[in-house]
Amino acid sequence: MADGAQAAADVKNNWGRCGDDDERGTLNLLPPEVVKAAAASIRTGRTYPLGIPIQAEGVPLLDYRGKPMRLTLEDLTDDGSYADFGCKPGTGAHEDVMIFASHTTSHMDALIHVYEDYLHYNNVPAAAMRAMPGATRLGIEKVAGFAARAVLLDLVRFFDDGPWVEPGRILTAADLQGAAEAEGVEVRAGDVVLVRTGYLDMWFERQPNVPFEQAGIGFDAAHWLADLDIVAVGCDNAAVEAIPFDENDFLGVHKVLLVRHGIYMLEFLDLSAPAADGCYEGLLSVAPLKVTGATGSPINPILVG
Amino acid sequence: MADGAQAAADVKNNWGRCGDDDERGTLNLLPPEVVKAAAASIRTGRTYPLGIPIQAEGVPLLDYRGKPMRLTLEDLTDDGSYADFGCKPGTGAHEDVMIFASHTTSHMDALIHVYEDYLHYNNVPAAAMRAMPGATRLGIEKVAGFAARAVLLDLVRFFDDGPWVEPGRILTAADLQGAAEAEGVEVRAGDVVLVRTGYLDMWFERQPNVPFEQAGIGFDAAHWLADLDIVAVGCDNAAVEAIPFDENDFLGVHKVLLVRHGIYMLEFLDLSAPAADGCYEGLLSVAPLKVTGATGSPINPILVG
Amino acid sequence: MADGAQAAADVKNNWGRCGDDDERGTLNLLPPEVVKAAAASIRTGRTYPLGIPIQAEGVPLLDYRGKPMRLTLEDLTDDGSYADFGCKPGTGAHEDVMIFASHTTSHMDALIHVYEDYLHYNNVPAAAMRAMPGATRLGIEKVAGFAARAVLLDLVRFFDDGPWVEPGRILTAADLQGAAEAEGVEVRAGDVVLVRTGYLDMWFERQPNVPFEQAGIGFDAAHWLADLDIVAVGCDNAAVEAIPFDENDFLGVHKVLLVRHGIYMLEFLDLSAPAADGCYEGLLSVAPLKVTGATGSPINPILVG
Amino acid sequence: MADGAQAAADVKNNWGRCGDDDERGTLNLLPPEVVKAAAASIRTGRTYPLGIPIQAEGVPLLDYRGKPMRLTLEDLTDDGSYADFGCKPGTGAHEDVMIFASHTTSHMDALIHVYEDYLHYNNVPAAAMRAMPGATRLGIEKVAGFAARAVLLDLVRFFDDGPWVEPGRILTAADLQGAAEAEGVEVRAGDVVLVRTGYLDMWFERQPNVPFEQAGIGFDAAHWLADLDIVAVGCDNAAVEAIPFDENDFLGVHKVLLVRHGIYMLEFLDLSAPAADGCYEGLLSVAPLKVTGATGSPINPILVG
């Protein structure tokens, strides 16, 4: 084990809690009756798709992930190709091929995404990810998809200090609790906690000159959330956690949530529409693409408020 | 207009019904109160992700769409890359890039997918799709995402004649109605109707020697469904409709549903798990990726039963 | 035919000259004995690969063509995968997948690349290119590859007015002839004419703030070259022709050379090394990838001087 | 070092011969005067592009490398897009995007491709390849491109025992020498040796039922070639070496040639056309795409005979 590193195996974690072979983390803590109860949080039936567009320009993209491409596979120039198959004149189809990073725009991290001391959640070695097959364990296909109660904590509203939380601010447990109280909602086991910092609003307004810093949660908030046995945390920023990282520990909050507790992380979610409606509770469906062996997937979570 | 073709503009359709500029079709017929009512169909809270895996082998793929690829963007060989950014030894991340067709495995058709008499839904010309920008109207990003009541019609159970409906059988309105009655469910406006033919079960059992023919709905069933003002039809086969096509009219049912009525089509959905549980109703969330200008998207719909 | 357009079919061209079904253009005018004679132009044996790198940053790329990607297919994380096949410990392989535009960085246009009055070289309709199969005629695979005598015309040296020709300057036949005379070389039938404007030198020095304008040939030079029955023109800029286009006719020189005469165009070639050596003649090998149905290919021509 | 492995560092090799930092291997042993002399081997001027097509079907492809894709970027549906830029009606362009493995169909291995005892040519560690940046040393861009004398050894003709060499046969130094003698050619330092086994002829005739075994060179031939200080070996099979591997040592010949001697390997070359013409000598240009950090590149070598 690397010298000076804190061993993930030795700190508070969920490893072994759901079996030594478990690959789904906190999704094990979401029994059907909790999902059924979550449906009771639907008040208006208003539906909010939380994914932002996938395109080459005008959305936040990290350089090393490349630019998403949509390429044409079939179009009007193929008109007539199916005449021999009973295709009437004037009938045809359009299709594309898509190329993008697993972690492009709105996305979900698989449990294989981040490792600490060369270990992933549940003591899975970093070497379980291989270039050719991809993730041999903890891949995004193990998530399959889920629905849960979502609680939206609007920190922009709570702080009431402009259209977005100050870039770089590290959100604490007290901040999240304060927002929950102000909204009259409670975070429970099995929830997805959605944290709104206003980052995306800032990005769209200020692009292409967006500061590097982003507000996000720090260790204190991460530990509080982990203790609550939530299923996932979603945020409107790039990494859920603040940048610069809390205690300057690169991906520190990912290590607490994803690696140690098997709590999923959802990034670049557009939370402004439900926030504008004052919708702080609802049923959230999260549906990663089941790309076998992938380390994450773009998502477009559907919140029914 | 092509000689001999029936003009989509002249037959029963939904064009203009939601405005001449509408690009969302039947999603306009799904008000929040209907979604809220749909939540009442949740009985157990059991959650069924209906998407099948995206991978290069072992799933149904059409040759012309190419083989899905997952490629490694970042792995353990990049260990140490972030040391200068406060990254502790032993901490790192894995990421991928994905390449696949818009209509790969479980997917949703955008309204720009199929045209009849060179026209799409709501009188949009086929030329609204261009190779470079993609769909300039009716693209998948216009769907955004939705939730609705789902009714699962299990034709395999209804016919009770083996593990799958006979390949090539054209399902009629009477067949769908019969299955609904047998299950004690009712199809209503705003529903997503899920039709189980057993095709995927056959595919997985018989691959790679799968017959070309597939059971699916025909014109009679399509007209019945369109009259009910449903939002979408999902099926466990490649095209919702039977192959060979009803009346040998290539994509005929797509023209009735997608082109004329703006009713969405969801294909290659895995319906065996809810069918096995006798779960015939629930709240379904459908979340295409918002790839700007795309003609469809892989999906992994979440059914909460 | 579009109103106001000059019909390619009616002007001086090579259509039909090598047969009505010809798909190779001027390559028909390059018999083995001319290639053999070209070998005599080799003086020093110095070898110049004229292609620039293919990478996501630091090279000239057009936005609409996307960014090239190199993704890892197999690396050290796959160590041990072949142990069962007689692979000794410590032995392994690295492989990648590449994604880039047919016309990325240094590239060659296929005869299907540009059309005029909806016609390509040799009266081939623009509809011969279809989205699904790609070019059904005149695709890059018809080029296969060739070798020819190359003559390098260094306009930067000829004008002697700074490290690159003034952006936007339209080079004339007299300019090219002047450069040839100054260098003591002669352009002959079957040659590839390489025109150095210094554009790439400017690009690398000034990036990312490179002016839109580029020096390049105009109609006068194009007609002169076409009359000489050369095989191809290569240049160190984006389009061989000047931008803004001569007479403001979009792709005008492409129409004269590629469409009317079947003369190939090679773009973004790095001509500075042979120019620095005063190497104005040599044997040039041009080897597009034979991607079936493609409209062009990245190339890395090898000049032996 | 792995137990039981022979240390590449301890056996006969070219490491350090051209400097401890050398990344080009035997290309250092190819001075201009040798290239100039090679031009004298041109007799007829006939030109042979040795690359086979890149397409999804009908060419030899290894499953794990995926299927090549050519996708349409711009076509006739984009007609009119440039009207504002001086584009006349009826003028337009077609473009594509390509996706394929670095080692697809006819290709060249970079020196970073294979490692032995976790070391590449010139003592470069296997870890010099990283998923994100790709090859940080010995990448294909270091090759740049070259021209050299080529000698074609036609083993099919030499053995005179059918249209292809028996699959699995391990070719020896004596076999290669015998073929050279029969053809009246001599292998010299600085040459590219092209070995014809007839494998591709067999593949095209027998597909899709092609035996796994392939004729190719073994250790004896590899050592003989290495001693001659040749620059590269090309072959019409998948790996230059025989399969099953000589002494059942996975990639054993790659280790001798590529790893220990920095001799390049060119695979899946179509050698039937020059063989049919009895062209056993010529000038060969090899032009990999300079994809920064790549482990190899598709090639289409041009042989001028």
CSV table of N, CA and C in Angstrom, one decimal, chain C residues 2 32 35-36 43-45 49 51 53-55 64-65 70 72-73 76 79 82 86-87 89-102 112-115 117-118 120 126 129 131-132 134 144 248 250 255 285 287-288 290-293 295-296 300, chain D residues 2 32 35-36 42-45 49 51 53-55 64-65 70 72-73 76 79 82 86-87 89-102 112-115 117-118 120 126 129 131-132 134 144 248 250 255 285 287-288 290-293 295-296 300:
chain,number,residue,atom,x,y,z
C,2,ALA,N,-29.3,23.9,-61.5
C,2,ALA,CA,-29.6,25.1,-60.8
C,2,ALA,C,-29.4,26.4,-61.6
C,32,PRO,N,3.5,3.6,-66.2
C,32,PRO,CA,4.7,3.1,-65.5
C,32,PRO,C,6.0,3.8,-66.0
C,35,VAL,N,6.5,7.0,-64.3
C,35,VAL,CA,6.9,6.8,-62.9
C,35,VAL,C,8.3,6.4,-62.8
C,36,LYS,N,8.7,5.5,-63.7
C,36,LYS,CA,10.1,5.1,-63.8
C,36,LYS,C,11.0,6.3,-64.0
C,43,ARG,N,17.9,12.6,-56.1
C,43,ARG,CA,19.3,13.0,-56.1
C,43,ARG,C,20.0,12.6,-54.8
C,44,THR,N,19.4,12.8,-53.6
C,44,THR,CA,20.1,12.6,-52.4
C,44,THR,C,19.7,11.4,-51.6
C,45,GLY,N,18.4,11.0,-51.9
C,45,GLY,CA,17.8,9.9,-51.1
C,45,GLY,C,17.3,10.4,-49.8
C,49,PRO,N,8.7,12.8,-44.9
C,49,PRO,CA,7.2,12.5,-44.7
C,49,PRO,C,6.5,13.8,-44.6
C,51,GLY,N,3.3,14.5,-43.9
C,51,GLY,CA,2.1,14.6,-43.1
C,51,GLY,C,2.4,15.3,-41.7
C,53,PRO,N,1.1,15.8,-37.6
C,53,PRO,CA,0.5,14.9,-36.7
C,53,PRO,C,-1.1,15.0,-36.7
C,54,ILE,N,-1.6,13.9,-36.2
C,54,ILE,CA,-3.1,13.8,-36.0
C,54,ILE,C,-3.3,13.8,-34.5
C,55,GLN,N,-3.8,14.8,-33.9
C,55,GLN,CA,-4.0,14.9,-32.5
C,55,GLN,C,-5.1,16.0,-32.2
C,64,TYR,N,-16.2,21.7,-37.4
C,64,TYR,CA,-17.3,20.8,-37.8
C,64,TYR,C,-16.8,19.4,-38.0
C,65,ARG,N,-15.5,19.2,-38.1
C,65,ARG,CA,-14.9,17.9,-38.3
C,65,ARG,C,-14.6,17.2,-37.0
C,70,ARG,N,-7.6,9.3,-30.1
C,70,ARG,CA,-6.8,8.0,-30.0
C,70,ARG,C,-7.2,7.4,-28.6
C,72,THR,N,-7.4,3.9,-26.0
C,72,THR,CA,-6.7,2.7,-25.7
C,72,THR,C,-7.5,1.5,-25.8
C,73,LEU,N,-7.1,0.5,-26.6
C,73,LEU,CA,-7.8,-0.7,-26.7
C,73,LEU,C,-7.2,-1.8,-25.8
C,76,LEU,N,-1.2,-2.3,-20.5
C,76,LEU,CA,-0.6,-3.1,-19.4
C,76,LEU,C,-1.6,-3.6,-18.4
C,79,ASP,N,-2.3,-7.2,-18.9
C,79,ASP,CA,-1.2,-8.2,-18.7
C,79,ASP,C,-1.7,-9.5,-18.2
C,82,TYR,N,-3.1,-13.5,-22.0
C,82,TYR,CA,-2.8,-14.5,-23.0
C,82,TYR,C,-2.0,-15.7,-22.4
C,86,GLY,N,0.3,-19.5,-24.4
C,86,GLY,CA,1.7,-19.6,-24.5
C,86,GLY,C,2.4,-18.3,-24.3
C,87,CYS,N,1.7,-17.3,-23.7
C,87,CYS,CA,2.4,-16.0,-23.5
C,87,CYS,C,3.2,-16.0,-22.2
C,89,PRO,N,5.2,-14.7,-19.0
C,89,PRO,CA,5.1,-13.6,-18.1
C,89,PRO,C,5.9,-12.4,-18.5
C,90,GLY,N,5.3,-11.2,-18.5
C,90,GLY,CA,6.0,-10.0,-18.9
C,90,GLY,C,5.9,-9.7,-20.3
C,91,THR,N,5.3,-10.5,-21.1
C,91,THR,CA,5.1,-10.2,-22.6
C,91,THR,C,3.7,-9.7,-22.8
C,92,GLY,N,3.5,-8.7,-23.6
C,92,GLY,CA,2.2,-8.2,-23.8
C,92,GLY,C,2.2,-7.2,-25.0
C,93,ALA,N,1.0,-6.6,-25.3
C,93,ALA,CA,0.9,-5.7,-26.4
C,93,ALA,C,0.0,-4.5,-26.1
C,94,HIS,N,0.3,-3.4,-26.7
C,94,HIS,CA,-0.5,-2.2,-26.6
C,94,HIS,C,-1.2,-2.0,-28.0
C,95,GLU,N,-2.5,-1.6,-27.9
C,95,GLU,CA,-3.2,-1.2,-29.1
C,95,GLU,C,-4.1,-0.1,-28.9
C,96,ASP,N,-4.5,0.6,-30.0
C,96,ASP,CA,-5.5,1.7,-29.8
C,96,ASP,C,-6.6,1.6,-30.9
C,97,VAL,N,-7.6,2.5,-30.7
C,97,VAL,CA,-8.6,2.8,-31.7
C,97,VAL,C,-8.5,4.2,-32.1
C,98,MET,N,-8.7,4.6,-33.3
C,98,MET,CA,-8.5,5.9,-33.8
C,98,MET,C,-9.9,6.4,-34.3
C,99,ILE,N,-10.2,7.7,-34.1
C,99,ILE,CA,-11.4,8.3,-34.6
C,99,ILE,C,-11.0,9.6,-35.2
C,100,PHE,N,-11.2,9.9,-36.5
C,100,PHE,CA,-10.9,11.2,-37.0
C,100,PHE,C,-11.7,11.4,-38.3
C,101,ALA,N,-11.8,12.6,-38.8
C,101,ALA,CA,-12.4,12.9,-40.0
C,101,ALA,C,-11.6,12.5,-41.2
C,102,SER,N,-12.3,12.1,-42.3
C,102,SER,CA,-11.6,11.8,-43.5
C,102,SER,C,-10.7,12.9,-44.0
C,112,ILE,N,-15.0,12.0,-55.2
C,112,ILE,CA,-16.4,12.2,-54.7
C,112,ILE,C,-16.5,13.3,-53.7
C,113,HIS,N,-15.4,14.0,-53.4
C,113,HIS,CA,-15.4,15.0,-52.3
C,113,HIS,C,-16.3,16.2,-52.7
C,114,VAL,N,-16.1,16.8,-53.9
C,114,VAL,CA,-16.8,18.0,-54.2
C,114,VAL,C,-17.6,17.8,-55.5
C,115,TYR,N,-18.8,18.5,-55.5
C,115,TYR,CA,-19.6,18.5,-56.8
C,115,TYR,C,-19.9,19.9,-57.2
C,117,ASP,N,-22.8,21.8,-59.9
C,117,ASP,CA,-24.0,21.6,-60.6
C,117,ASP,C,-24.5,20.1,-60.3
C,118,TYR,N,-24.3,19.7,-59.0
C,118,TYR,CA,-24.7,18.4,-58.6
C,118,TYR,C,-24.0,17.3,-59.3
C,120,HIS,N,-20.2,15.3,-60.1
C,120,HIS,CA,-18.8,15.1,-59.8
C,120,HIS,C,-18.0,14.9,-61.1
C,126,ALA,N,-24.1,13.7,-57.8
C,126,ALA,CA,-23.8,13.9,-56.4
C,126,ALA,C,-24.5,12.8,-55.5
C,129,MET,N,-23.0,9.5,-53.7
C,129,MET,CA,-22.6,9.5,-52.3
C,129,MET,C,-23.9,9.3,-51.5
C,131,ALA,N,-25.4,8.2,-47.5
C,131,ALA,CA,-25.0,8.2,-46.1
C,131,ALA,C,-24.6,6.8,-45.6
C,132,MET,N,-25.3,5.8,-46.0
C,132,MET,CA,-25.1,4.4,-45.4
C,132,MET,C,-23.9,3.7,-46.1
C,134,GLY,N,-21.8,5.1,-48.2
C,134,GLY,CA,-20.7,6.1,-48.6
C,134,GLY,C,-20.7,6.2,-50.1
C,144,ALA,N,-6.5,4.0,-54.6
C,144,ALA,CA,-5.6,2.9,-54.2
C,144,ALA,C,-4.2,3.4,-53.7
C,248,ASN,N,-14.8,35.0,-55.2
C,248,ASN,CA,-15.8,34.6,-54.1
C,248,ASN,C,-16.6,33.4,-54.5
C,250,PHE,N,-17.2,29.8,-53.9
C,250,PHE,CA,-16.9,28.8,-52.9
C,250,PHE,C,-16.4,27.5,-53.5
C,255,LYS,N,-13.5,22.9,-58.0
C,255,LYS,CA,-14.4,22.5,-59.1
C,255,LYS,C,-13.5,22.4,-60.4
C,285,SER,N,5.3,9.4,-53.0
C,285,SER,CA,4.4,8.3,-52.9
C,285,SER,C,3.2,8.8,-52.0
C,287,ALA,N,-0.4,7.6,-50.3
C,287,ALA,CA,-1.0,6.4,-49.9
C,287,ALA,C,-2.2,6.6,-49.1
C,288,PRO,N,-3.3,7.0,-49.6
C,288,PRO,CA,-4.5,7.1,-48.8
C,288,PRO,C,-4.9,5.7,-48.2
C,290,LYS,N,-7.4,2.8,-47.8
C,290,LYS,CA,-8.4,2.4,-48.7
C,290,LYS,C,-9.7,2.1,-47.9
C,291,VAL,N,-10.2,3.1,-47.3
C,291,VAL,CA,-11.5,3.0,-46.5
C,291,VAL,C,-12.6,3.0,-47.5
C,292,THR,N,-13.3,1.9,-47.7
C,292,THR,CA,-14.2,1.7,-48.7
C,292,THR,C,-15.4,2.7,-48.6
C,293,GLY,N,-15.6,3.5,-49.7
C,293,GLY,CA,-16.7,4.4,-49.7
C,293,GLY,C,-16.4,5.8,-49.1
C,295,THR,N,-14.7,9.6,-48.6
C,295,THR,CA,-14.6,10.8,-49.5
C,295,THR,C,-13.2,11.4,-49.5
C,296,GLY,N,-12.3,10.8,-48.7
C,296,GLY,CA,-10.9,11.3,-48.6
C,296,GLY,C,-10.2,10.4,-47.6
C,300,ASN,N,0.1,10.8,-45.4
C,300,ASN,CA,1.4,11.2,-45.0
C,300,ASN,C,2.4,10.9,-46.2
D,2,ALA,N,9.9,-11.1,-14.3
D,2,ALA,CA,9.0,-12.3,-14.1
D,2,ALA,C,9.9,-13.6,-14.1
D,32,PRO,N,20.5,8.4,-46.2
D,32,PRO,CA,20.0,8.8,-47.5
D,32,PRO,C,20.7,8.1,-48.7
D,35,VAL,N,19.0,4.9,-49.4
D,35,VAL,CA,17.7,5.1,-50.1
D,35,VAL,C,17.9,5.5,-51.5
D,36,LYS,N,18.8,6.3,-51.8
D,36,LYS,CA,19.1,6.7,-53.2
D,36,LYS,C,19.5,5.5,-54.0
D,42,ILE,N,14.3,0.3,-59.1
D,42,ILE,CA,13.1,0.5,-59.9
D,42,ILE,C,13.4,0.1,-61.4
D,43,ARG,N,12.6,-0.8,-61.9
D,43,ARG,CA,12.9,-1.3,-63.3
D,43,ARG,C,11.8,-0.9,-64.3
D,44,THR,N,10.5,-1.0,-63.8
D,44,THR,CA,9.4,-0.8,-64.8
D,44,THR,C,8.6,0.5,-64.4
D,45,GLY,N,8.6,0.9,-63.2
D,45,GLY,CA,7.8,2.0,-62.8
D,45,GLY,C,6.4,1.5,-62.4
D,49,PRO,N,0.1,-0.5,-54.7
D,49,PRO,CA,-0.3,-0.2,-53.3
D,49,PRO,C,-0.6,-1.5,-52.6
D,51,GLY,N,-1.8,-2.1,-49.5
D,51,GLY,CA,-2.8,-2.1,-48.5
D,51,GLY,C,-4.1,-2.7,-49.0
D,53,PRO,N,-8.4,-3.2,-48.4
D,53,PRO,CA,-9.4,-2.2,-48.0
D,53,PRO,C,-9.7,-2.2,-46.4
D,54,ILE,N,-10.2,-1.1,-45.9
D,54,ILE,CA,-10.7,-1.0,-44.6
D,54,ILE,C,-12.2,-0.9,-44.6
D,55,GLN,N,-12.8,-2.0,-44.2
D,55,GLN,CA,-14.3,-2.0,-44.2
D,55,GLN,C,-14.8,-3.0,-43.2
D,64,TYR,N,-11.6,-8.6,-31.3
D,64,TYR,CA,-11.4,-7.7,-30.2
D,64,TYR,C,-11.1,-6.3,-30.6
D,65,ARG,N,-10.7,-6.2,-31.9
D,65,ARG,CA,-10.4,-4.8,-32.4
D,65,ARG,C,-11.6,-4.1,-32.9
D,70,ARG,N,-17.1,3.7,-41.3
D,70,ARG,CA,-17.1,5.0,-42.0
D,70,ARG,C,-18.4,5.6,-41.9
D,72,THR,N,-21.0,9.2,-42.2
D,72,THR,CA,-21.1,10.4,-43.0
D,72,THR,C,-21.2,11.6,-42.1
D,73,LEU,N,-20.3,12.6,-42.5
D,73,LEU,CA,-20.2,13.8,-41.8
D,73,LEU,C,-21.0,14.9,-42.5
D,76,LEU,N,-25.2,15.4,-49.3
D,76,LEU,CA,-26.2,16.2,-50.2
D,76,LEU,C,-27.3,16.8,-49.3
D,79,ASP,N,-26.9,20.4,-48.6
D,79,ASP,CA,-26.8,21.3,-49.7
D,79,ASP,C,-27.4,22.6,-49.3
D,82,TYR,N,-23.7,26.6,-47.4
D,82,TYR,CA,-22.7,27.6,-47.6
D,82,TYR,C,-23.1,28.7,-48.5
D,86,GLY,N,-20.7,32.4,-50.5
D,86,GLY,CA,-20.3,32.5,-51.9
D,86,GLY,C,-20.4,31.2,-52.6
D,87,CYS,N,-21.2,30.3,-52.1
D,87,CYS,CA,-21.3,28.9,-52.7
D,87,CYS,C,-22.5,29.0,-53.7
D,89,PRO,N,-25.3,27.6,-56.2
D,89,PRO,CA,-26.3,26.5,-56.1
D,89,PRO,C,-25.7,25.3,-56.9
D,90,GLY,N,-25.9,24.2,-56.3
D,90,GLY,CA,-25.4,22.9,-56.9
D,90,GLY,C,-24.0,22.6,-56.5
D,91,THR,N,-23.3,23.4,-55.8
D,91,THR,CA,-21.9,23.1,-55.4
D,91,THR,C,-22.0,22.6,-53.9
D,92,GLY,N,-21.2,21.6,-53.6
D,92,GLY,CA,-21.2,21.1,-52.2
D,92,GLY,C,-20.1,20.1,-52.1
D,93,ALA,N,-20.0,19.6,-50.9
D,93,ALA,CA,-18.9,18.6,-50.5
D,93,ALA,C,-19.5,17.5,-49.7
D,94,HIS,N,-18.8,16.3,-49.8
D,94,HIS,CA,-19.1,15.1,-49.0
D,94,HIS,C,-17.9,14.9,-48.1
D,95,GLU,N,-18.1,14.5,-46.9
D,95,GLU,CA,-17.0,14.2,-46.0
D,95,GLU,C,-17.5,13.0,-45.0
D,96,ASP,N,-16.5,12.4,-44.4
D,96,ASP,CA,-16.8,11.3,-43.5
D,96,ASP,C,-16.0,11.4,-42.2
D,97,VAL,N,-16.3,10.5,-41.3
D,97,VAL,CA,-15.5,10.3,-40.1
D,97,VAL,C,-15.2,8.8,-40.1
D,98,MET,N,-14.0,8.4,-39.7
D,98,MET,CA,-13.5,7.0,-39.7
D,98,MET,C,-13.2,6.6,-38.3
D,99,ILE,N,-13.6,5.3,-38.0
D,99,ILE,CA,-13.2,4.7,-36.7
D,99,ILE,C,-12.6,3.4,-37.0
D,100,PHE,N,-11.4,3.1,-36.5
D,100,PHE,CA,-10.9,1.8,-36.7
D,100,PHE,C,-9.7,1.6,-35.7
D,101,ALA,N,-9.3,0.4,-35.6
D,101,ALA,CA,-8.2,0.0,-34.7
D,101,ALA,C,-6.9,0.4,-35.4
D,102,SER,N,-5.9,0.8,-34.5
D,102,SER,CA,-4.6,1.1,-35.0
D,102,SER,C,-4.0,-0.1,-35.8
D,112,ILE,N,6.3,0.7,-29.7
D,112,ILE,CA,5.6,0.6,-28.4
D,112,ILE,C,4.6,-0.6,-28.4
D,113,HIS,N,4.4,-1.3,-29.5
D,113,HIS,CA,3.4,-2.3,-29.6
D,113,HIS,C,3.6,-3.5,-28.7
D,114,VAL,N,4.7,-4.1,-28.7
D,114,VAL,CA,5.0,-5.3,-27.9
D,114,VAL,C,6.1,-5.1,-26.9
D,115,TYR,N,5.9,-5.7,-25.7
D,115,TYR,CA,7.0,-5.7,-24.7
D,115,TYR,C,7.3,-7.1,-24.3
D,117,ASP,N,9.4,-9.0,-21.0
D,117,ASP,CA,9.9,-8.8,-19.6
D,117,ASP,C,9.6,-7.3,-19.2
D,118,TYR,N,8.4,-6.9,-19.6
D,118,TYR,CA,7.9,-5.5,-19.4
D,118,TYR,C,8.8,-4.4,-19.9
D,120,HIS,N,10.2,-2.6,-23.7
D,120,HIS,CA,10.2,-2.4,-25.1
D,120,HIS,C,11.6,-2.2,-25.6
D,126,ALA,N,7.3,-0.9,-20.2
D,126,ALA,CA,6.0,-1.0,-20.7
D,126,ALA,C,5.1,0.1,-20.2
D,129,MET,N,3.6,3.4,-22.1
D,129,MET,CA,2.3,3.5,-22.7
D,129,MET,C,1.3,3.7,-21.6
D,131,ALA,N,-2.9,4.9,-20.8
D,131,ALA,CA,-4.2,5.0,-21.4
D,131,ALA,C,-4.5,6.4,-22.0
D,132,MET,N,-4.3,7.4,-21.1
D,132,MET,CA,-4.8,8.7,-21.5
D,132,MET,C,-3.9,9.4,-22.6
D,134,GLY,N,-1.6,7.9,-24.3
D,134,GLY,CA,-1.0,6.9,-25.2
D,134,GLY,C,0.5,6.8,-25.0
D,144,ALA,N,7.4,8.5,-38.3
D,144,ALA,CA,7.2,9.5,-39.3
D,144,ALA,C,6.9,9.0,-40.7
D,248,ASN,N,5.7,-22.3,-29.3
D,248,ASN,CA,4.6,-21.9,-28.5
D,248,ASN,C,4.8,-20.7,-27.7
D,250,PHE,N,4.2,-17.0,-27.3
D,250,PHE,CA,3.3,-16.0,-27.8
D,250,PHE,C,4.0,-14.7,-28.2
D,255,LYS,N,9.0,-10.3,-30.4
D,255,LYS,CA,10.0,-10.0,-29.4
D,255,LYS,C,11.4,-9.9,-30.0
D,285,SER,N,7.6,2.8,-50.1
D,285,SER,CA,7.3,3.9,-49.2
D,285,SER,C,6.3,3.4,-48.2
D,287,ALA,N,4.1,4.8,-45.0
D,287,ALA,CA,3.6,6.1,-44.5
D,287,ALA,C,2.5,5.9,-43.4
D,288,PRO,N,2.9,5.5,-42.2
D,288,PRO,CA,1.9,5.4,-41.1
D,288,PRO,C,1.3,6.8,-40.9
D,290,LYS,N,0.5,9.8,-38.6
D,290,LYS,CA,1.2,10.3,-37.4
D,290,LYS,C,0.3,10.6,-36.3
D,291,VAL,N,-0.5,9.6,-35.9
D,291,VAL,CA,-1.4,9.8,-34.8
D,291,VAL,C,-0.6,9.8,-33.5
D,292,THR,N,-0.5,10.9,-32.9
D,292,THR,CA,0.4,11.1,-31.7
D,292,THR,C,0.0,10.1,-30.6
D,293,GLY,N,1.0,9.3,-30.2
D,293,GLY,CA,0.8,8.4,-29.1
D,293,GLY,C,0.3,7.1,-29.5
D,295,THR,N,0.0,3.2,-31.1
D,295,THR,CA,0.8,2.0,-31.0
D,295,THR,C,1.0,1.4,-32.4
D,296,GLY,N,0.4,2.0,-33.4
D,296,GLY,CA,0.6,1.4,-34.8
D,296,GLY,C,-0.3,2.3,-35.7
D,300,ASN,N,-0.7,1.7,-46.2
D,300,ASN,CA,-1.0,1.3,-47.6
D,300,ASN,C,0.3,1.5,-48.3
